[in-house]
Amino acid sequence: MENSSNCIPLSTMKESEKGQTVCIFGTGDFGQSLGFKMLQCGYNVVFGSRNPQSSSLIPKGAKILSHEEAAKESSIIIIAIHREHYNFLVDLREQLQGKVLVDVSNNLKKNQYPESNAEYLAGMVPGAKVVKAFNTVSAWALQSGTLDASRQVFICGDDVKAKNMVMDIARSLGLTPLDQGSLLSANEGENYPLQLFPMWRLPMYICAGFTILIFFYGVLTEVIYPYVKNKENTLYLTVITIPNRVFPIVSLILLALVYLPGIIAAIIQLYRGTKYRRFPDWLDKWMLCRKQLGLVALAYAFLHVIYTLVIPIRYYVRWWSDQYTINQVKSNNTYPFLSHYAWLSDSYVALGILGFFFYILLGITSLPSVSNAVNWREFRFVQSKLGYLTLLLCTAHTLVYGGDRFIYGYAYKWFLPPAFVISLIIPCAVLVMKFILVVPCLDSRITKIRQGWERNVKCSAELDIKK
Ligand code: NAP
């Protein structure tokens, strides 16, 4: 039989699982979808319902009985009912003695109740073995067979045998069970589907903050300043020119922010002389979202590249270029070739291309399929050494772009530094601190601390010698 439903083939199923009967309480969306999937994978399915006569709702091939009768048919009962309706189970305590009850429920809000739904169920039917599972899989995914985004099933429970039985079922449905330990971790599993990109929130806020700030800085210096000074209308610059300043600047700052927490952590460890003390919470959070910060930075670098590629076809650019040529013709004067500008322009483009290449390499190695194929040392080499190289190249790209404009007064409108100068502050600070930290005496001290050495703890051998 072709396995189009993601189930593992019947031939590879354990003898005990073949033709096993599983009971599902509740004929709602989830009960039906899970039942449908189980039937496809070779299980016998019996539904327990308040209305056993409404058999038209259930998938073809399944039986529908009252809760009491259905419970007798199987040692595993999946409770596909919302927690708010669990009360009726109290009356079934006797029938549910020794049975494996699978709690699949989710809540509407995180930590909605004092205890997890699974613990609540276990308290309600003390004689049963409660296992939390399947709550991270959607009814739609089960029915449509598109389990790509939600193959992982967190499973927890206090009875190891019961947990293994549920893990076997998950496997035979083509899912990936992950043992999360005892029922105490059910709360975490129940909160999981309610999370909305928790690791992306901080990077997004930082990115949005810098984007808005740099955009308005650009509007102030490129649009408001020429209007106030010369009544010149340059509002059109807000469409491509200013965004094409915002993207590289924010990208460079975010890339530096990926490496800054590592440096702060190293300084804290050097200062404390130990690694056995927790970092402040804000630093922990920052470190945990470095990958997401880097990916947002890469996305902005991409936008910068695309916006830069369209420069030659822009009307505004072509008009200036024509004017440049016309002015030379009018004045019968050919402007001289300035080789140092050629150097600056070529170097700046070359550094940008190389920086972008390593940026992409960093992005690719952060993909799980690629990072799984390299060992820890290789991963660290790419993310740390190549990461710093990328930061160095991108910072150099910006420095060379600035060229000698740093020293010309006309670039400082209303005494404000050009935006690219602002973009260099954090990356340069990060690079300088990194260069200081790799000085051998500091580097060896950090390495020692990270291997477990502590400044204020004398090793026993040292103490023995002194005695
Ligand atoms: P649903 O469509 O509302 O179905 C719930 C079923 O519970 C009903 O069809 C009904 O079945 C039974 N029921 C309702 N009131 C009851 C009561 N007072 N006493 C006893 N049984 C009652 O809900 P669902 O979407 O299938 O969700 C069921 C459970 O699965 C929930 O805990 C949910 O959090 C969880 N879940 C759902 C999904 C999903 O994608 N839908 C995903 C993961 C987990 P009978 O009429 O047959 O008795």
XYZ file of C-alpha atoms in Angstrom, residues 63 88 94-95 99 108 135 138 168 175 184 200 212 233 268 329 353 464:
18
model
C -17.663 3.125 15.742
C -18.650 14.429 33.188
C -14.777 3.558 37.693
C -14.667 2.802 33.937
C -6.723 3.496 31.519
C -7.088 30.400 24.986
C -1.946 19.504 21.537
C -3.843 21.086 14.438
C 4.283 4.704 19.604
C 4.669 12.427 13.898
C 4.774 18.816 35.548
C 11.483 37.383 17.100
C 11.976 54.747 12.319
C 11.410 70.106 -2.734
C 31.237 40.527 32.982
C 30.114 70.354 -22.829
C 30.178 42.555 -2.176
C 47.959 21.722 50.258
